[in-house]
Short mmCIF file of C-alpha atoms in Angstrom, two decimals:
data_model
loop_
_atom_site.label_atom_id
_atom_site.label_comp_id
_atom_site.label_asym_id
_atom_site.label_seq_id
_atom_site.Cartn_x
_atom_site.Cartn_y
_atom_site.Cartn_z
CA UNK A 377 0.00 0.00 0.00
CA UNK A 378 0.79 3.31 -0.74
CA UNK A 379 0.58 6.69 0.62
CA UNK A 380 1.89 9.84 -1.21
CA UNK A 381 4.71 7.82 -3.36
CA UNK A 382 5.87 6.43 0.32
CA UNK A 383 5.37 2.76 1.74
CA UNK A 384 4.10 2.91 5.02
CA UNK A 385 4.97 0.94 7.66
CA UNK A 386 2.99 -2.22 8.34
CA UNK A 387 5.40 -3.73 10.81
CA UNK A 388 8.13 -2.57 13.64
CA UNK A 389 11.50 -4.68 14.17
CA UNK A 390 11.86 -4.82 18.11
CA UNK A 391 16.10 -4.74 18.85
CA UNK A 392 15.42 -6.27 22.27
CA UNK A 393 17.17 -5.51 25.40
CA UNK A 394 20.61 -6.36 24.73
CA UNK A 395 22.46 -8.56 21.85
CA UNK A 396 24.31 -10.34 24.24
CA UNK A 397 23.07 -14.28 24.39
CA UNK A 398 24.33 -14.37 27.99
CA UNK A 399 22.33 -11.26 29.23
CA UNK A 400 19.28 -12.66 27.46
CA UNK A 401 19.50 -15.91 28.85
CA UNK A 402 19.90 -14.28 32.11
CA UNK A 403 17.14 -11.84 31.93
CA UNK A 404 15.21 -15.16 30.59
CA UNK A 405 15.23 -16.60 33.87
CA UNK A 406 14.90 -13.44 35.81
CA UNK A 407 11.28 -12.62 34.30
CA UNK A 408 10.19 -16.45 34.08
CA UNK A 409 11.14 -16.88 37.86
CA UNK A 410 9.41 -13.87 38.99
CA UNK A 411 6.38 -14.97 36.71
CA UNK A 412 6.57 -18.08 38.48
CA UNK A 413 6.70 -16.84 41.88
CA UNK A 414 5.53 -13.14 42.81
CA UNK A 415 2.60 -13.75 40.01
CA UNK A 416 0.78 -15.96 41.87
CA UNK A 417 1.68 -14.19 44.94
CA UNK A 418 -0.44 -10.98 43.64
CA UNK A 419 -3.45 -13.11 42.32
CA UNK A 420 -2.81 -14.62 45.92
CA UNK A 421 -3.35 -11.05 47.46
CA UNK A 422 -6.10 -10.44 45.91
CA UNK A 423 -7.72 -13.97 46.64
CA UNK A 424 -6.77 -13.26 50.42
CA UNK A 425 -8.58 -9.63 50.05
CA UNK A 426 -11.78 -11.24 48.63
CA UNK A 427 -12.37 -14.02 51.01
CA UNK A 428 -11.31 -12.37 54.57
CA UNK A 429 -14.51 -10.16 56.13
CA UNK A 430 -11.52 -8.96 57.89
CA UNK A 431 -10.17 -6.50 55.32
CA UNK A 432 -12.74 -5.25 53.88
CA UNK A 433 -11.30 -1.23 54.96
CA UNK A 434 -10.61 0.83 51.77
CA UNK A 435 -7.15 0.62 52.29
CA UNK A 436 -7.34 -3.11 51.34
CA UNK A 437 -10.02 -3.06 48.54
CA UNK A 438 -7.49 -0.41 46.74
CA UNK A 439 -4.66 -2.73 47.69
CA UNK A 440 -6.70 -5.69 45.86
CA UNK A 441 -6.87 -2.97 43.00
CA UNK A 442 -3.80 -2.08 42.95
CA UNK A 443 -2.67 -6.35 42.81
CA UNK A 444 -4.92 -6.40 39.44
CA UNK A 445 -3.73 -3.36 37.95
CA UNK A 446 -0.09 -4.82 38.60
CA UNK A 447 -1.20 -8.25 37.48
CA UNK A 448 -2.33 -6.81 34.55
CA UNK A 449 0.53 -4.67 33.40
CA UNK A 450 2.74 -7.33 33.76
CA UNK A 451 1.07 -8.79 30.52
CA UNK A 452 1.22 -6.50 28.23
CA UNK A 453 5.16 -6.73 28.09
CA UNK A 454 7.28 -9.77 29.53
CA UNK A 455 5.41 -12.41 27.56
CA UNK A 456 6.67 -11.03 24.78
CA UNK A 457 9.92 -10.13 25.67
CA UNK A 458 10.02 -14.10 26.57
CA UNK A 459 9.08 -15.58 23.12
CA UNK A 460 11.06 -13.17 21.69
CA UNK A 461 14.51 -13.92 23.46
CA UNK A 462 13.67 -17.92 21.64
CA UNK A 463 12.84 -15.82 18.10
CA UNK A 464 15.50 -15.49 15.73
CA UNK A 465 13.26 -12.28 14.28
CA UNK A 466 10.90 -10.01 16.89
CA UNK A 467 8.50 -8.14 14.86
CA UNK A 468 5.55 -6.89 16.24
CA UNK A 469 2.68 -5.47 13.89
CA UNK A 470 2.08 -1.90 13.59
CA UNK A 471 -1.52 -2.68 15.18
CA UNK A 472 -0.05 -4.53 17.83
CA UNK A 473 2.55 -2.07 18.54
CA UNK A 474 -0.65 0.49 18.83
CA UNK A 475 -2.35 -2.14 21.22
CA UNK A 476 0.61 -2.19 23.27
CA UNK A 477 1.19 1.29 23.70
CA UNK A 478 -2.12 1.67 24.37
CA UNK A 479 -3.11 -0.59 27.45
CA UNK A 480 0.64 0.49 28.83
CA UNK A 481 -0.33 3.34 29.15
CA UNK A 482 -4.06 2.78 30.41
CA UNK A 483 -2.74 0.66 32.82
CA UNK A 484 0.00 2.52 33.89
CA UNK A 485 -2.06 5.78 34.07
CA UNK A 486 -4.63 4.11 36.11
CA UNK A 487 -1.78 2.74 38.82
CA UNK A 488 -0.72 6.62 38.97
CA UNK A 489 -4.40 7.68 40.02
CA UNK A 490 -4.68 4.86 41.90
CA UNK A 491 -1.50 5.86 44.00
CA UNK A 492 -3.22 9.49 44.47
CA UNK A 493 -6.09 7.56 45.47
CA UNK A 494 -4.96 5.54 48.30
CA UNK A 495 -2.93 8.88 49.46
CA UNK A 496 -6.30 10.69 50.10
CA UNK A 497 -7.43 7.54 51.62
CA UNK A 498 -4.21 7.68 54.58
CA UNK A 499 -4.83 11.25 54.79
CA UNK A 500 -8.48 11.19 55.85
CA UNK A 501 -7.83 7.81 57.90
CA UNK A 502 -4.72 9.61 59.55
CA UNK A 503 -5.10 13.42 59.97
CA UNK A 504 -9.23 13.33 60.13
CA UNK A 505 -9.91 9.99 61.25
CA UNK A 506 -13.16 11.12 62.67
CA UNK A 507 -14.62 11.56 59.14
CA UNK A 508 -12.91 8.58 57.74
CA UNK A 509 -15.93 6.53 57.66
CA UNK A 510 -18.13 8.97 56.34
CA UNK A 511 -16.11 10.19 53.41
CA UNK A 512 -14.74 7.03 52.64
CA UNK A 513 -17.83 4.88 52.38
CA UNK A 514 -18.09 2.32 49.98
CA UNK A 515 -20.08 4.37 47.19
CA UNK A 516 -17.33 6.85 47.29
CA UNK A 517 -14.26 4.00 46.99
CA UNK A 518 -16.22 2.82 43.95
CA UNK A 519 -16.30 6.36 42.72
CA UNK A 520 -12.95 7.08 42.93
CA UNK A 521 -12.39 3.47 41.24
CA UNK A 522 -14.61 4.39 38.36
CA UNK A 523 -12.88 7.81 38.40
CA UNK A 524 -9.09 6.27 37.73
CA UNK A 525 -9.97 4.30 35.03
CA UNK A 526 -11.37 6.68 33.39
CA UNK A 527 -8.45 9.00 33.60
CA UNK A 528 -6.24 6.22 32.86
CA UNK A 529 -7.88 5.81 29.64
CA UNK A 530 -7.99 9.27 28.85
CA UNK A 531 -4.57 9.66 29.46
CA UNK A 532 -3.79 6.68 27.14
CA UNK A 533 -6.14 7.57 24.24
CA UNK A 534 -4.60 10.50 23.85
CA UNK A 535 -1.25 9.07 23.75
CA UNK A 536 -2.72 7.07 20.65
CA UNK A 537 -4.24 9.77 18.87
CA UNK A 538 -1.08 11.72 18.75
CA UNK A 539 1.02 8.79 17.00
CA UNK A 540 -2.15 7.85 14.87
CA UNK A 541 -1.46 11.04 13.05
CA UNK A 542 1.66 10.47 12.22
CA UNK A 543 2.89 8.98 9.38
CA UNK A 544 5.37 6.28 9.36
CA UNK A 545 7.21 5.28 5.98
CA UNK A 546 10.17 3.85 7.17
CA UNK A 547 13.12 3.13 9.07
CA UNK A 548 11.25 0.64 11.46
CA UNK A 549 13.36 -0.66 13.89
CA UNK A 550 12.56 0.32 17.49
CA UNK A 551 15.33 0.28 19.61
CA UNK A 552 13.80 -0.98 22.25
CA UNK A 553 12.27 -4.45 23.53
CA UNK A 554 8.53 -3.20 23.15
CA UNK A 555 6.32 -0.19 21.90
CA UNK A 556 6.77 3.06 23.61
CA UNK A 557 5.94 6.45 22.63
CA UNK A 558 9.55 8.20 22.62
CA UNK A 559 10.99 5.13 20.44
CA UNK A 560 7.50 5.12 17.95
CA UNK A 561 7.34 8.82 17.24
CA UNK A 562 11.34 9.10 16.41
CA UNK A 563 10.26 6.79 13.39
CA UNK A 564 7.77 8.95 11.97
CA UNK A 565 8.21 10.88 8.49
CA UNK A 566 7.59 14.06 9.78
CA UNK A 567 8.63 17.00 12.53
CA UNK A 568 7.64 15.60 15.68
CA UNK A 569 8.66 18.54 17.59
CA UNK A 570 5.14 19.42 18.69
CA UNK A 571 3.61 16.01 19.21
CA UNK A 572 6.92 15.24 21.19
CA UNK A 573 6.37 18.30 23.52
CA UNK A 574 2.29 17.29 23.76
CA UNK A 575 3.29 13.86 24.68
CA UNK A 576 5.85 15.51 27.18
CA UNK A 577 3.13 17.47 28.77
CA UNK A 578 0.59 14.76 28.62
CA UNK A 579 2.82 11.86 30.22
CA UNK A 580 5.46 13.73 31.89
CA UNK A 581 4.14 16.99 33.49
CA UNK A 582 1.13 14.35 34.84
CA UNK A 583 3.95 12.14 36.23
CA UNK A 584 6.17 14.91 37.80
CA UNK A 585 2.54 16.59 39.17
CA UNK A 586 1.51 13.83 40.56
CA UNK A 587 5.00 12.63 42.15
CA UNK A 588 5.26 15.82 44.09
CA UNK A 589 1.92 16.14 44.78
CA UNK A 590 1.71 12.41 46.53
CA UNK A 591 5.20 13.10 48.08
CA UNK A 592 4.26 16.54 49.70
CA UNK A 593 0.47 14.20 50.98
CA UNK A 594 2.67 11.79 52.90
CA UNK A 595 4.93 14.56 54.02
CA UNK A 596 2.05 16.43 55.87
CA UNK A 597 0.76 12.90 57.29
CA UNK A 598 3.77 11.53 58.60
CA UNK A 599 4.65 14.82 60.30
CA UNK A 600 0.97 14.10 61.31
CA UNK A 601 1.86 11.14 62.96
CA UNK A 602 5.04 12.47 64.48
CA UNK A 603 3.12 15.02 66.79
CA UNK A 604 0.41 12.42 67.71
CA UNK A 605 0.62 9.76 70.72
CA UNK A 606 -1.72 7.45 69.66
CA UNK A 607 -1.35 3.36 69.55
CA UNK A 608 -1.41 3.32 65.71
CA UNK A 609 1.45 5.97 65.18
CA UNK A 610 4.03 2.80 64.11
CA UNK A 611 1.57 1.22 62.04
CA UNK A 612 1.08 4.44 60.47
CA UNK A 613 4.46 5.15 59.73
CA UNK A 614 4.87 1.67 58.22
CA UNK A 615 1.82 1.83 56.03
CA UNK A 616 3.29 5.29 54.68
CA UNK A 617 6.55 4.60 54.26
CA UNK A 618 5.69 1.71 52.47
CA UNK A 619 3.50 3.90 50.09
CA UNK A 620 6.41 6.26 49.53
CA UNK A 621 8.82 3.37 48.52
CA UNK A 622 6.25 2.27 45.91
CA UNK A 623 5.51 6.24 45.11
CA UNK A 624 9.55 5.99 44.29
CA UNK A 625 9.78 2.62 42.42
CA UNK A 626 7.03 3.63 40.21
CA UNK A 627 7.13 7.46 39.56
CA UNK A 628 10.95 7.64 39.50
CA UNK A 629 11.97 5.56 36.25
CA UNK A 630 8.86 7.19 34.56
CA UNK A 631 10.10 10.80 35.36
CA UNK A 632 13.33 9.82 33.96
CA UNK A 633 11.56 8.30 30.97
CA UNK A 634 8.80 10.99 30.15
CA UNK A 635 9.62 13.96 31.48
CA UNK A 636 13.08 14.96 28.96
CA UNK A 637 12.83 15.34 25.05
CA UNK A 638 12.80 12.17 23.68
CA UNK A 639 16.28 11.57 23.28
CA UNK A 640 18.16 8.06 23.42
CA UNK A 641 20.56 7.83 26.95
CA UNK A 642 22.24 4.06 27.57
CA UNK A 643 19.99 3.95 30.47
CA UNK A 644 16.60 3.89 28.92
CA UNK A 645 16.66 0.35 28.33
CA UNK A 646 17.25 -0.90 31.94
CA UNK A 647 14.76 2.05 33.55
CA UNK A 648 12.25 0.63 31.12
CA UNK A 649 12.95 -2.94 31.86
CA UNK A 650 12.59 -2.66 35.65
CA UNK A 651 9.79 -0.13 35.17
CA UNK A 652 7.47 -2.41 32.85
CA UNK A 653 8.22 -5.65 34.37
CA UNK A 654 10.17 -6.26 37.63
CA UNK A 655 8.44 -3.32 39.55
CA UNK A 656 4.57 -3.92 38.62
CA UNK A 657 5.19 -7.73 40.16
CA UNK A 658 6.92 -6.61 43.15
CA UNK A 659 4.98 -3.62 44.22
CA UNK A 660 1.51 -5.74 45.88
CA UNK A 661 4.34 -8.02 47.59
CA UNK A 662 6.21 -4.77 49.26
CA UNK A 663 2.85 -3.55 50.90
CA UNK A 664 2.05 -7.86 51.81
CA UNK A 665 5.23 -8.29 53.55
CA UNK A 666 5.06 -5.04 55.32
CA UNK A 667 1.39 -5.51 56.26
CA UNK A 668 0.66 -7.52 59.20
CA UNK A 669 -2.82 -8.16 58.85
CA UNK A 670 -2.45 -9.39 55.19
CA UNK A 671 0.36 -12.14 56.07
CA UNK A 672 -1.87 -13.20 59.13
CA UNK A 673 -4.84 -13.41 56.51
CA UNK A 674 -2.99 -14.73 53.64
CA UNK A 675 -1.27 -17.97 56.19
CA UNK A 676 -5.24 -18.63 57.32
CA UNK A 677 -5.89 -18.68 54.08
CA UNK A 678 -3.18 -21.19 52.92
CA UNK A 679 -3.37 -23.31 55.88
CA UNK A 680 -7.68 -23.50 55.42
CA UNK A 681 -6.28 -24.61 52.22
CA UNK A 682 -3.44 -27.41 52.80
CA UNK A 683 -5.86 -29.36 55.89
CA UNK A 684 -8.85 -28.75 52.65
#
């Protein structure tokens, strides 16, 4: 097919992570062993979540959220990356490559909101605990649920519509191991200095907003917490220090991703990689080990299970 005397591109050559067999075979094993372990450990979460009429408090039916969305994202990238380590050739289709870019960045957009989410939720339950029940009754969780998937989506579609307009006629190899936007829009036939400063504003200016933002929340709550005497201060401090060293895993390689002019640094590759797929597994198991009530749930759960 043709479009104004130029092919257009129908397909995208992925260059993987690395061209070295022994990092491959390496990074092989790394995702397949944490698919094979900390997977089952989120759907486990959210099983544990589900079935105890003990945690039925926001905090845990956003962590059971937050377990799906992570469960979820993990998809849309390492499977790939693991048939494509045993393919002499990884092409993806220029539809797929859309797909992928698109329910990245749904996903991921929805995790981000659903960070600010559970934020507001320690800050009423913390600094106005009084009202906590009140503002955060089940009609409003659902709300704000409804309310971050929506924005994730929003956020995403408009990702897509940007590089839909563009027109792509050749080189196509992505130097990357999947679809994202910086690598797709350096392919395209055309100035992308405008769509590469929308996409800048739309992904990065979000990111950075909402990094700062949920770091300053936590900031005012744990100096909360400091200047209280109640029983709960140390649980308090654990549960939002562990929601800071998410806040950091997740918002940190996507600053360093989104919020620059899309310009190749030797970095990118490894950010990305621990961003897309050793992060989104390990985040639900951070908050399980450092959540006392979950472990005591989740062994009732296993042992009702083994004597079954």
């Amino acid at each position: 097919m043709e479009n104004d005397n130029r092919t257009v591109v129908k397909e995208f050559i992925l260059l993987g992570l690395t061209q070295s067999r022994g990092i491959q075979l390496l990074v092989f094993v790394l995702i397949l062993t944490f698919y094979l372990i900390i997977l089952p450990g989120n759907f486990l979460l959210i099983l544990t979540i589900r079935s105890d009429p003990g945690l039925t408090a926001p905090l845990y039916f956003f962590l059971g959220n937050l377990a799906f969305l992570d469960a979820s994202y993990s998809f849309i990238v390492a499977p790939r990356m693991l048939v494509d380590f045993v393919s002499e050739k990884k092409i993806i289709s220029y539809r797929g490559c859309i797909t992928q870019l698109f329910f990245l960045h749904f996903l991921g957009g929805g995790e981000g909101l659903l960070l600010v989410v559970m934020a507001f939720d320690r800050y009423i339950a913390i600094c106005r605990p009084l009202h906590y029940s009140t503002v955060m009754n089940p009609r409003v969780c659902y709300a704000l649920l409804l309310a971050l998937w929506l924005g994730g989506f929003i956020h995403s579609i408009i990702q897509v519509a940007l590089i839909l307009r563009l027109p792509f006629c050749g080189p196509n190899q992505l130097d990357n191991f999947f679809c994202d936007v910086p690598q797709v829009i350096k392919l395209a036939c055309t100035d992308t200095f405008v769509v590469e400063l929308l996409m800048v504003f739309n992904s990065g200016l979000m990111t950075l907003l909402c990094f700062l933002g949920l770091l300053s929340s936590y900031a005012i709550i744990l100096c909360h917490v400091r200047g209280s005497a109640s029983e709960g201060k140390t649980k308090a401090l654990s549960t939002c220090s562990t929601h800071v060293i998410i806040i950091l895993l997740m918002f940190g390689p996507a600053i360093f991703i989104y919020t620059r002019p899309f310009r190749a640094l030797p970095a990118d590759k490894v950010v990305s990689f621990f961003h897309t797929v050793i992060f989104p597994l390990m985040n639900p198991v951070i908050y399980t080990l450092r959540n006392q009530e979950v472990k005591t749930s989740m062994r009732r759960l296993l042992s009702r299970h083994v004597v079954c």
